[in-house]
Tab-separated table of N, CA and C in Angstrom:
chain	number	residue	atom	x	y	z
A	362	UNK	N	-40.178	-120.422	61.654
A	362	UNK	CA	-40.043	-121.077	62.285
A	362	UNK	C	-41.840	-120.909	63.330
A	363	UNK	N	-42.460	-120.156	62.733
A	363	UNK	CA	-43.964	-120.257	63.788
A	363	UNK	C	-44.741	-120.573	63.120
A	364	UNK	N	-44.485	-121.185	61.874
A	364	UNK	CA	-45.612	-121.752	60.810
A	364	UNK	C	-45.090	-123.169	61.652
A	365	UNK	N	-46.600	-124.308	61.095
A	365	UNK	CA	-46.321	-125.960	61.368
A	365	UNK	C	-45.666	-126.733	59.879
A	366	UNK	N	-44.319	-127.326	60.837
A	366	UNK	CA	-43.837	-128.263	59.446
A	366	UNK	C	-44.566	-128.615	57.807
A	367	UNK	N	-43.669	-127.956	56.945
A	367	UNK	CA	-44.981	-128.745	55.668
A	367	UNK	C	-45.610	-130.536	56.201
A	368	UNK	N	-46.785	-131.116	55.546
A	368	UNK	CA	-47.368	-132.276	55.917
A	368	UNK	C	-46.342	-133.634	54.946
A	369	UNK	N	-45.898	-134.533	54.893
A	369	UNK	CA	-45.099	-135.633	54.019
A	369	UNK	C	-44.781	-136.904	53.500
A	370	UNK	N	-45.341	-136.807	52.705
A	370	UNK	CA	-46.079	-138.236	52.129
A	370	UNK	C	-45.983	-138.133	50.473
A	371	UNK	N	-46.703	-138.870	50.044
A	371	UNK	CA	-46.345	-139.154	48.681
A	371	UNK	C	-48.451	-138.266	48.585
A	372	UNK	N	-49.128	-137.651	49.886
A	372	UNK	CA	-50.252	-137.044	49.147
A	372	UNK	C	-50.067	-136.067	49.378
A	373	UNK	N	-48.503	-135.573	49.538
A	373	UNK	CA	-48.414	-133.860	50.632
A	373	UNK	C	-48.651	-132.804	48.605
A	374	UNK	N	-48.661	-131.699	48.820
A	374	UNK	CA	-48.656	-131.152	47.982
A	374	UNK	C	-47.017	-130.201	48.164
A	375	UNK	N	-46.223	-130.344	46.015
A	375	UNK	CA	-45.050	-130.196	46.315
A	375	UNK	C	-44.765	-128.825	46.955
A	376	UNK	N	-45.521	-127.818	48.295
A	376	UNK	CA	-44.879	-126.806	48.387
A	376	UNK	C	-46.033	-126.000	49.516
A	377	UNK	N	-45.591	-124.672	50.416
A	377	UNK	CA	-46.590	-124.976	50.982
A	377	UNK	C	-46.490	-123.470	51.154
A	378	UNK	N	-48.200	-122.919	50.674
A	378	UNK	CA	-48.191	-121.223	50.928
A	378	UNK	C	-47.662	-120.691	52.220
A	379	UNK	N	-47.475	-119.279	52.618
A	379	UNK	CA	-47.842	-119.032	54.126
A	379	UNK	C	-47.812	-117.796	53.993
A	380	UNK	N	-48.983	-116.354	54.438
A	380	UNK	CA	-48.821	-115.672	54.172
A	380	UNK	C	-48.013	-114.263	54.788
A	381	UNK	N	-47.529	-113.405	54.665
A	381	UNK	CA	-46.681	-112.657	55.069
A	381	UNK	C	-47.225	-111.808	56.128
A	382	UNK	N	-46.415	-111.662	57.195
A	382	UNK	CA	-46.894	-110.303	57.900
A	382	UNK	C	-47.184	-109.274	57.013
A	383	UNK	N	-47.582	-108.005	58.131
A	383	UNK	CA	-47.544	-107.302	57.834
A	383	UNK	C	-46.176	-106.503	57.108
A	384	UNK	N	-45.021	-106.553	58.408
A	384	UNK	CA	-43.766	-105.957	58.333
A	384	UNK	C	-43.115	-106.689	57.853
A	385	UNK	N	-43.882	-108.344	57.517
A	385	UNK	CA	-42.884	-109.135	56.844
A	385	UNK	C	-42.878	-108.423	55.124
A	386	UNK	N	-44.128	-107.854	54.720
A	386	UNK	CA	-44.232	-107.828	53.888
A	386	UNK	C	-43.253	-106.184	52.947
A	387	UNK	N	-43.319	-105.380	54.520
A	387	UNK	CA	-42.998	-103.524	54.858
A	387	UNK	C	-41.434	-104.728	54.162
A	388	UNK	N	-41.018	-105.431	54.966
A	388	UNK	CA	-38.862	-105.516	54.905
A	388	UNK	C	-38.973	-106.643	53.791
A	389	UNK	N	-39.916	-107.280	53.706
A	389	UNK	CA	-39.155	-107.556	51.928
A	389	UNK	C	-39.033	-106.532	50.390
A	390	UNK	N	-40.268	-105.621	50.663
A	390	UNK	CA	-40.524	-104.422	49.737
A	390	UNK	C	-39.106	-103.138	49.991
A	391	UNK	N	-39.504	-103.321	51.296
A	391	UNK	CA	-37.776	-102.024	51.589
A	391	UNK	C	-36.400	-102.653	50.713
A	392	UNK	N	-36.241	-103.720	51.044
A	392	UNK	CA	-35.225	-104.925	50.471
A	392	UNK	C	-34.935	-104.865	49.076
A	393	UNK	N	-35.712	-104.749	48.298
A	393	UNK	CA	-36.432	-105.083	47.569
A	393	UNK	C	-35.482	-103.450	46.874
A	394	UNK	N	-36.421	-102.902	46.744
A	394	UNK	CA	-36.206	-101.192	46.958
A	394	UNK	C	-34.612	-100.963	46.978
A	395	UNK	N	-34.359	-102.091	48.238
A	395	UNK	CA	-32.760	-100.229	48.120
A	395	UNK	C	-32.013	-101.216	46.927
A	396	UNK	N	-32.017	-102.364	46.727
A	396	UNK	CA	-31.172	-103.238	46.637
A	396	UNK	C	-31.063	-102.745	44.402
A	397	UNK	N	-33.039	-102.407	44.064
A	397	UNK	CA	-33.016	-102.446	42.692
A	397	UNK	C	-32.548	-101.246	41.995
A	398	UNK	N	-32.592	-99.542	42.351
A	398	UNK	CA	-33.049	-98.809	41.870
A	398	UNK	C	-32.010	-98.379	41.580
A	399	UNK	N	-30.820	-98.759	43.166
A	399	UNK	CA	-29.209	-97.641	44.042
A	399	UNK	C	-28.011	-97.918	44.020
A	400	UNK	N	-26.967	-97.649	43.587
A	400	UNK	CA	-25.980	-98.189	43.149
A	400	UNK	C	-25.380	-98.743	44.584
A	401	UNK	N	-25.296	-100.381	44.569
A	401	UNK	CA	-24.902	-100.492	45.055
A	401	UNK	C	-23.418	-101.170	45.631
A	402	UNK	N	-22.907	-101.269	47.296
A	402	UNK	CA	-21.396	-101.284	46.491
A	402	UNK	C	-21.510	-102.343	48.290
A	403	UNK	N	-19.855	-102.973	48.328
A	403	UNK	CA	-19.836	-103.987	49.310
A	403	UNK	C	-18.555	-103.447	49.911
A	404	UNK	N	-18.594	-103.114	50.846
A	404	UNK	CA	-17.358	-103.182	51.580
A	404	UNK	C	-16.613	-104.274	52.445
A	405	UNK	N	-15.164	-104.747	51.905
A	405	UNK	CA	-15.138	-105.657	53.642
A	405	UNK	C	-13.710	-105.461	54.154
A	406	UNK	N	-13.626	-105.508	55.184
A	406	UNK	CA	-12.180	-105.536	55.806
A	406	UNK	C	-12.028	-106.618	56.953
A	407	UNK	N	-10.114	-106.409	57.611
A	407	UNK	CA	-10.714	-107.407	58.756
A	407	UNK	C	-9.596	-106.239	59.975
A	408	UNK	N	-10.578	-106.793	61.008
A	408	UNK	CA	-10.288	-105.715	61.750
A	408	UNK	C	-9.385	-105.832	63.282
A	409	UNK	N	-8.206	-105.963	63.643
A	409	UNK	CA	-7.656	-106.022	64.898
A	409	UNK	C	-8.794	-105.532	66.027
A	410	UNK	N	-9.677	-106.363	66.890
A	410	UNK	CA	-10.221	-106.272	67.826
A	410	UNK	C	-9.433	-106.277	69.311
A	411	UNK	N	-8.253	-106.435	69.766
A	411	UNK	CA	-7.951	-106.785	70.232
A	411	UNK	C	-7.434	-105.776	71.132
A	412	UNK	N	-6.900	-104.714	71.245
A	412	UNK	CA	-7.556	-102.812	71.187
A	412	UNK	C	-8.181	-102.540	71.453
A	413	UNK	N	-9.593	-102.871	71.050
A	413	UNK	CA	-10.425	-102.374	71.656
A	413	UNK	C	-11.689	-103.211	72.205
A	414	UNK	N	-11.112	-104.795	72.309
A	414	UNK	CA	-11.848	-105.282	73.475
A	414	UNK	C	-10.821	-104.867	75.002
A	415	UNK	N	-9.318	-104.698	74.753
A	415	UNK	CA	-9.245	-103.942	76.447
A	415	UNK	C	-9.563	-102.651	76.453
A	416	UNK	N	-10.070	-101.829	75.422
A	416	UNK	CA	-10.764	-100.632	75.972
A	416	UNK	C	-12.142	-100.713	76.031
A	417	UNK	N	-12.547	-101.671	76.580
A	417	UNK	CA	-14.282	-102.213	76.380
A	417	UNK	C	-14.189	-102.690	77.656
A	418	UNK	N	-13.271	-103.599	77.958
A	418	UNK	CA	-12.794	-104.207	79.303
A	418	UNK	C	-12.848	-102.642	79.882
A	419	UNK	N	-11.888	-102.113	79.533
A	419	UNK	CA	-11.862	-100.336	80.913
A	419	UNK	C	-13.201	-99.993	81.083
A	420	UNK	N	-13.351	-99.680	80.363
A	420	UNK	CA	-14.907	-99.032	80.372
A	420	UNK	C	-15.744	-99.388	81.869
A	421	UNK	N	-15.516	-100.193	81.782
A	421	UNK	CA	-16.433	-100.883	83.242
A	421	UNK	C	-17.768	-100.496	82.692
A	422	UNK	N	-18.843	-100.423	82.323
A	422	UNK	CA	-19.742	-99.664	80.890
A	422	UNK	C	-20.658	-101.180	80.511
A	423	UNK	N	-21.679	-101.170	80.280
A	423	UNK	CA	-21.616	-101.597	79.449
A	423	UNK	C	-21.694	-101.991	77.480
A	424	UNK	N	-21.063	-101.870	76.712
A	424	UNK	CA	-20.288	-101.256	75.512
A	424	UNK	C	-20.397	-102.640	75.054
A	425	UNK	N	-21.192	-102.673	74.356
A	425	UNK	CA	-20.647	-104.188	72.612
A	425	UNK	C	-20.294	-103.700	71.811
A	426	UNK	N	-20.118	-104.160	70.737
A	426	UNK	CA	-18.495	-104.277	69.740
A	426	UNK	C	-19.439	-103.570	69.031
A	427	UNK	N	-20.528	-103.825	68.564
A	427	UNK	CA	-21.603	-103.486	66.924
A	427	UNK	C	-21.606	-101.477	67.918
A	428	UNK	N	-21.459	-101.844	69.310
A	428	UNK	CA	-22.304	-100.303	69.755
A	428	UNK	C	-20.713	-99.258	69.421
A	429	UNK	N	-19.584	-99.930	69.793
A	429	UNK	CA	-18.397	-99.571	69.279
A	429	UNK	C	-18.232	-98.753	67.726
A	430	UNK	N	-18.145	-99.937	67.251
A	430	UNK	CA	-18.458	-100.005	65.386
A	430	UNK	C	-19.159	-98.893	65.287
A	431	UNK	N	-20.741	-98.612	66.256
A	431	UNK	CA	-21.667	-97.608	65.002
A	431	UNK	C	-21.113	-95.853	65.639
A	432	UNK	N	-20.658	-96.163	66.711
A	432	UNK	CA	-19.356	-94.965	67.210
A	432	UNK	C	-18.011	-94.368	66.228
A	433	UNK	N	-17.602	-95.705	65.570
A	433	UNK	CA	-16.959	-95.922	64.756
A	433	UNK	C	-17.230	-94.726	62.969
A	434	UNK	N	-18.739	-96.020	62.550
A	434	UNK	CA	-18.956	-95.535	61.561
A	434	UNK	C	-19.635	-94.087	61.606
A	435	UNK	N	-20.301	-94.120	62.332
A	435	UNK	CA	-20.385	-92.043	62.440
A	435	UNK	C	-19.405	-91.124	62.758
A	436	UNK	N	-18.672	-91.121	63.191
A	436	UNK	CA	-17.322	-90.408	63.540
A	436	UNK	C	-16.917	-90.210	61.792
A	437	UNK	N	-16.790	-91.156	61.578
A	437	UNK	CA	-16.196	-91.745	59.563
A	437	UNK	C	-17.119	-90.962	58.776
A	438	UNK	N	-18.882	-91.137	58.479
A	438	UNK	CA	-18.902	-90.590	57.618
A	438	UNK	C	-18.911	-88.983	58.216
A	439	UNK	N	-18.954	-88.311	58.933
A	439	UNK	CA	-18.623	-87.203	59.606
A	439	UNK	C	-17.976	-87.152	59.100
A	440	UNK	N	-16.028	-87.348	58.752
A	440	UNK	CA	-14.892	-87.087	58.764
A	440	UNK	C	-15.162	-87.712	56.605
A	441	UNK	N	-15.999	-88.430	56.505
A	441	UNK	CA	-15.869	-88.943	54.989
A	441	UNK	C	-17.950	-88.210	54.562
A	442	UNK	N	-18.610	-87.826	54.436
A	442	UNK	CA	-19.189	-86.859	54.219
A	442	UNK	C	-20.266	-87.347	52.498
A	443	UNK	N	-19.376	-88.302	52.070
A	443	UNK	CA	-19.960	-87.909	50.375
A	443	UNK	C	-20.344	-89.681	50.819
A	444	UNK	N	-19.730	-90.440	51.467
A	444	UNK	CA	-20.657	-91.168	51.685
A	444	UNK	C	-22.033	-91.783	52.927
A	445	UNK	N	-22.315	-90.691	52.837
A	445	UNK	CA	-23.488	-90.533	54.272
A	445	UNK	C	-24.838	-89.711	52.890
A	446	UNK	N	-24.853	-90.644	52.137
A	446	UNK	CA	-25.524	-90.001	50.748
A	446	UNK	C	-26.629	-90.996	50.032
A	447	UNK	N	-27.253	-90.685	49.811
A	447	UNK	CA	-28.682	-91.872	49.367
A	447	UNK	C	-28.871	-91.129	46.939
A	448	UNK	N	-28.875	-92.155	46.150
A	448	UNK	CA	-29.377	-92.017	44.812
A	448	UNK	C	-30.205	-91.827	44.580
A	449	UNK	N	-30.692	-90.455	44.056
A	449	UNK	CA	-32.203	-90.629	44.001
A	449	UNK	C	-32.360	-90.655	42.071
A	450	UNK	N	-33.301	-90.731	42.374
A	450	UNK	CA	-33.503	-90.519	40.284
A	450	UNK	C	-32.981	-89.415	39.837
A	451	UNK	N	-32.430	-87.843	39.900
A	451	UNK	CA	-32.030	-86.872	39.420
A	451	UNK	C	-30.912	-86.564	39.685
A	452	UNK	N	-30.837	-86.856	41.155
A	452	UNK	CA	-29.614	-86.118	41.588
A	452	UNK	C	-29.144	-87.199	43.297
A	453	UNK	N	-27.942	-87.309	43.382
A	453	UNK	CA	-27.097	-87.628	44.902
A	453	UNK	C	-27.827	-86.682	45.887
A	454	UNK	N	-28.537	-87.487	47.073
A	454	UNK	CA	-29.448	-85.927	48.872
A	454	UNK	C	-28.049	-86.672	49.407
A	455	UNK	N	-26.961	-85.775	49.791
A	455	UNK	CA	-26.215	-85.944	51.266
A	455	UNK	C	-26.827	-85.536	52.178
A	456	UNK	N	-26.238	-85.663	53.328
A	456	UNK	CA	-27.116	-85.685	54.064
A	456	UNK	C	-26.197	-85.222	55.002
A	457	UNK	N	-26.479	-83.821	56.200
A	457	UNK	CA	-26.515	-83.572	57.121
A	457	UNK	C	-25.956	-83.872	58.495
A	458	UNK	N	-26.772	-84.638	58.600
A	458	UNK	CA	-26.965	-85.522	59.758
A	458	UNK	C	-26.585	-87.222	59.733
A	459	UNK	N	-26.277	-87.658	60.442
A	459	UNK	CA	-25.654	-89.461	60.681
A	459	UNK	C	-26.264	-90.246	61.980
A	460	UNK	N	-27.756	-90.262	60.960
A	460	UNK	CA	-28.300	-91.289	61.565
A	460	UNK	C	-28.082	-92.668	61.318
A	461	UNK	N	-27.756	-93.995	62.037
A	461	UNK	CA	-27.543	-95.136	61.547
A	461	UNK	C	-28.695	-95.909	61.970
A	462	UNK	N	-28.986	-96.293	61.106
A	462	UNK	CA	-29.277	-98.219	60.809
A	462	UNK	C	-29.049	-99.080	61.241
A	463	UNK	N	-29.397	-99.796	62.407
A	463	UNK	CA	-28.634	-100.756	62.767
A	463	UNK	C	-30.145	-102.022	62.923
A	464	UNK	N	-28.422	-103.230	62.024
A	464	UNK	CA	-29.718	-104.217	61.694
A	464	UNK	C	-30.069	-105.027	62.860
A	465	UNK	N	-31.191	-105.967	63.624
A	465	UNK	CA	-31.466	-105.787	64.426
A	465	UNK	C	-32.828	-107.333	63.934
A	466	UNK	N	-32.328	-108.280	64.870
A	466	UNK	CA	-33.319	-109.652	63.765
A	466	UNK	C	-33.941	-109.611	65.125
A	467	UNK	N	-35.365	-110.282	64.259
A	467	UNK	CA	-36.748	-110.095	64.971
A	467	UNK	C	-36.973	-111.470	63.982
A	468	UNK	N	-38.439	-112.506	64.966
A	468	UNK	CA	-38.513	-113.279	64.715
A	468	UNK	C	-39.425	-113.347	63.177
A	469	UNK	N	-39.763	-112.078	63.351
A	469	UNK	CA	-39.521	-112.171	60.955
A	469	UNK	C	-39.497	-111.676	59.966
A	470	UNK	N	-38.046	-111.522	60.607
A	470	UNK	CA	-36.994	-110.911	59.845
A	470	UNK	C	-36.026	-109.975	60.030
A	471	UNK	N	-35.676	-108.974	59.610
A	471	UNK	CA	-34.865	-107.998	60.048
A	471	UNK	C	-35.755	-106.682	60.133
A	472	UNK	N	-34.785	-105.800	61.670
A	472	UNK	CA	-35.598	-104.051	60.893
A	472	UNK	C	-34.222	-103.572	61.677
A	473	UNK	N	-35.158	-102.890	61.192
A	473	UNK	CA	-33.420	-101.461	61.782
A	473	UNK	C	-34.169	-100.014	62.341
A	474	UNK	N	-34.117	-100.015	63.606
A	474	UNK	CA	-34.268	-99.001	64.509
A	474	UNK	C	-32.700	-97.416	64.242
A	475	UNK	N	-33.361	-97.090	64.064
A	475	UNK	CA	-31.756	-95.466	63.712
A	475	UNK	C	-31.706	-94.763	64.865
A	476	UNK	N	-30.481	-94.742	65.320
A	476	UNK	CA	-30.065	-93.852	66.111
A	476	UNK	C	-29.658	-92.709	65.787
A	477	UNK	N	-30.601	-91.419	65.847
A	477	UNK	CA	-29.697	-90.624	65.182
A	477	UNK	C	-29.190	-89.322	66.011
A	478	UNK	N	-28.736	-88.761	65.162
A	478	UNK	CA	-27.654	-87.405	65.816
A	478	UNK	C	-25.884	-88.979	66.263
A	479	UNK	N	-25.018	-89.861	65.737
A	479	UNK	CA	-25.208	-90.819	66.270
A	479	UNK	C	-24.026	-90.097	66.459
A	480	UNK	N	-23.210	-89.516	65.223
A	480	UNK	CA	-21.877	-88.045	65.321
A	480	UNK	C	-21.771	-87.786	67.136
A	481	UNK	N	-22.566	-87.449	67.261
A	481	UNK	CA	-22.907	-86.195	68.152
A	481	UNK	C	-23.051	-86.758	69.189
A	482	UNK	N	-23.585	-88.276	69.837
A	482	UNK	CA	-23.216	-89.191	70.973
A	482	UNK	C	-22.219	-89.719	71.641
A	483	UNK	N	-21.998	-90.071	72.986
A	483	UNK	CA	-21.113	-90.722	73.415
A	483	UNK	C	-21.454	-92.191	73.293
A	484	UNK	N	-20.075	-93.583	73.343
A	484	UNK	CA	-20.894	-94.592	73.492
A	484	UNK	C	-21.336	-95.333	74.560
A	485	UNK	N	-21.001	-95.149	75.679
A	485	UNK	CA	-22.300	-94.888	76.642
A	485	UNK	C	-23.964	-93.992	76.205
A	486	UNK	N	-23.858	-93.303	75.516
A	486	UNK	CA	-25.282	-93.061	75.112
A	486	UNK	C	-25.693	-93.956	74.024
A	487	UNK	N	-24.812	-93.991	72.922
A	487	UNK	CA	-25.391	-95.218	71.950
A	487	UNK	C	-25.304	-96.360	72.825
A	488	UNK	N	-25.186	-97.057	73.499
A	488	UNK	CA	-24.654	-98.387	74.035
A	488	UNK	C	-25.850	-98.707	75.095
A	489	UNK	N	-27.235	-97.408	75.118
A	489	UNK	CA	-27.965	-97.098	76.150
A	489	UNK	C	-28.820	-97.643	75.096
A	490	UNK	N	-28.730	-96.241	74.079
A	490	UNK	CA	-30.246	-96.226	72.994
A	490	UNK	C	-29.552	-97.529	72.349
A	491	UNK	N	-29.046	-98.401	71.539
A	491	UNK	CA	-28.909	-99.433	71.348
A	491	UNK	C	-29.660	-100.432	71.331
A	492	UNK	N	-29.318	-100.768	73.292
A	492	UNK	CA	-30.251	-101.772	73.817
A	492	UNK	C	-31.479	-101.761	74.190
A	493	UNK	N	-31.460	-100.293	73.957
A	493	UNK	CA	-33.453	-100.223	74.453
A	493	UNK	C	-34.048	-100.261	72.943
A	494	UNK	N	-34.040	-99.992	71.789
A	494	UNK	CA	-33.674	-100.050	70.388
A	494	UNK	C	-34.233	-101.229	70.151
A	495	UNK	N	-33.192	-102.295	70.380
A	495	UNK	CA	-32.979	-103.588	70.124
A	495	UNK	C	-34.025	-104.604	70.597
A	496	UNK	N	-34.140	-103.708	72.188
A	496	UNK	CA	-34.968	-104.939	72.892
A	496	UNK	C	-36.844	-104.802	72.955
A	497	UNK	N	-36.771	-102.925	72.997
A	497	UNK	CA	-39.008	-103.142	71.642
A	497	UNK	C	-38.669	-103.753	70.843
A	498	UNK	N	-37.309	-104.117	69.641
A	498	UNK	CA	-37.781	-103.961	68.647
A	498	UNK	C	-37.961	-105.774	68.110
A	499	UNK	N	-37.691	-106.124	68.852
A	499	UNK	CA	-37.590	-107.730	69.576
A	499	UNK	C	-39.670	-107.314	70.251
A	500	UNK	N	-39.899	-107.048	70.240
A	500	UNK	CA	-40.944	-106.526	71.462
A	500	UNK	C	-42.123	-106.609	70.377
A	501	UNK	N	-41.643	-105.500	68.907
A	501	UNK	CA	-42.599	-105.012	68.277
A	501	UNK	C	-42.943	-103.557	68.930
A	502	UNK	N	-42.677	-103.341	70.035
A	502	UNK	CA	-42.747	-102.412	70.233
A	502	UNK	C	-42.247	-100.723	69.837
A	503	UNK	N	-41.687	-100.797	68.447
A	503	UNK	CA	-40.988	-99.571	68.133
A	503	UNK	C	-41.937	-98.451	67.396
A	504	UNK	N	-42.061	-97.666	67.407
A	504	UNK	CA	-43.048	-96.337	66.344
A	504	UNK	C	-42.048	-96.087	65.317
A	505	UNK	N	-43.171	-95.586	64.524
A	505	UNK	CA	-43.027	-95.659	62.862
A	505	UNK	C	-41.041	-95.371	62.736
A	506	UNK	N	-40.676	-93.467	63.695
A	506	UNK	CA	-40.143	-92.957	63.491
A	506	UNK	C	-38.667	-92.991	64.047
A	507	UNK	N	-39.313	-94.711	65.274
A	507	UNK	CA	-37.553	-94.523	65.456
A	507	UNK	C	-37.069	-96.317	65.017
A	508	UNK	N	-37.344	-96.062	63.260
A	508	UNK	CA	-37.095	-97.162	62.393
A	508	UNK	C	-36.540	-97.124	60.768
A	509	UNK	N	-37.393	-95.604	61.117
A	509	UNK	CA	-37.639	-94.532	59.478
A	509	UNK	C	-36.110	-93.594	59.486
A	510	UNK	N	-35.556	-93.689	58.070
A	510	UNK	CA	-34.868	-92.441	58.719
A	510	UNK	C	-33.539	-92.328	58.722
A	511	UNK	N	-33.342	-93.863	58.557
A	511	UNK	CA	-31.555	-93.915	58.614
A	511	UNK	C	-30.596	-92.955	57.384
A	512	UNK	N	-29.568	-92.543	57.368
A	512	UNK	CA	-29.147	-91.844	56.523
A	512	UNK	C	-27.321	-92.944	56.061
A	513	UNK	N	-27.170	-94.328	57.159
A	513	UNK	CA	-26.265	-95.287	56.940
A	513	UNK	C	-26.926	-95.861	57.114
A	514	UNK	N	-26.394	-97.438	56.503
A	514	UNK	CA	-27.131	-98.873	57.737
A	514	UNK	C	-26.596	-99.452	57.894
A	515	UNK	N	-26.188	-100.608	59.804
A	515	UNK	CA	-24.776	-101.686	59.859
A	515	UNK	C	-25.124	-102.229	60.094
A	516	UNK	N	-24.657	-103.587	59.605
A	516	UNK	CA	-25.227	-105.002	60.157
A	516	UNK	C	-23.942	-105.408	60.465
A	517	UNK	N	-24.174	-106.620	61.543
A	517	UNK	CA	-22.569	-106.758	62.187
A	517	UNK	C	-23.194	-108.574	62.093
A	518	UNK	N	-23.039	-109.748	62.234
A	518	UNK	CA	-22.507	-110.513	62.024
A	518	UNK	C	-21.069	-111.462	62.857
A	519	UNK	N	-20.440	-110.297	62.824
A	519	UNK	CA	-19.452	-110.884	63.785
A	519	UNK	C	-19.637	-111.742	64.842
A	520	UNK	N	-19.924	-111.652	66.054
A	520	UNK	CA	-20.686	-112.687	66.599
A	520	UNK	C	-21.293	-113.906	65.924
A	521	UNK	N	-21.023	-114.069	65.569
A	521	UNK	CA	-21.935	-115.764	64.867
A	521	UNK	C	-20.628	-115.962	64.691
A	522	UNK	N	-20.130	-115.716	64.047
A	522	UNK	CA	-18.232	-115.861	63.740
A	522	UNK	C	-18.222	-115.905	62.598
A	523	UNK	N	-19.270	-114.717	61.320
A	523	UNK	CA	-19.162	-114.731	60.336
A	523	UNK	C	-18.248	-113.947	59.693
A	524	UNK	N	-17.513	-113.509	59.474
A	524	UNK	CA	-15.830	-113.030	58.887
A	524	UNK	C	-16.641	-112.594	57.329
A	525	UNK	N	-17.189	-112.759	56.808
A	525	UNK	CA	-17.654	-111.538	55.419
A	525	UNK	C	-19.146	-112.164	55.315
A	526	UNK	N	-20.154	-111.322	55.128
A	526	UNK	CA	-21.764	-111.801	53.821
A	526	UNK	C	-22.019	-110.204	53.124
A	527	UNK	N	-22.841	-110.601	52.719
A	527	UNK	CA	-23.246	-109.439	51.860
A	527	UNK	C	-25.131	-109.778	52.176
A	528	UNK	N	-25.556	-107.937	52.830
A	528	UNK	CA	-26.871	-107.972	53.667
A	528	UNK	C	-27.650	-107.145	52.979
């Protein structure tokens, strides 16, 4: 969206090369690394969010469904630590801390700011931190330590009426 559309007509080249920004190169490299040597599996479920909607309204504070998903995921990872792990070449690294990376769409693609110790934070703390991180991500004002070191990632397209996707 930030580049001009390719020329059209009989003399137009068959393709247009657009150089990648440094952040786009890093995103592509990390996505390729994440799917390559790491055993990956996808889980999909439907959740009736009606009672969550009611609870969210009763909180009388700005909490998104994504904030609720992050909190629920963090508690689930604390309860099921085998899911909070990384496959390494010759071992599995089980994390004792729960740091949730949340996908944020930016102009160049996706970036995943990290909510550290998400299992230990209240829903309101997660909501405030996620809003701050997402805003600074879109402004390209995150420090590297704010988008690295997540132990588990979450991506949510429910607000776009997507029922299922593969990240």
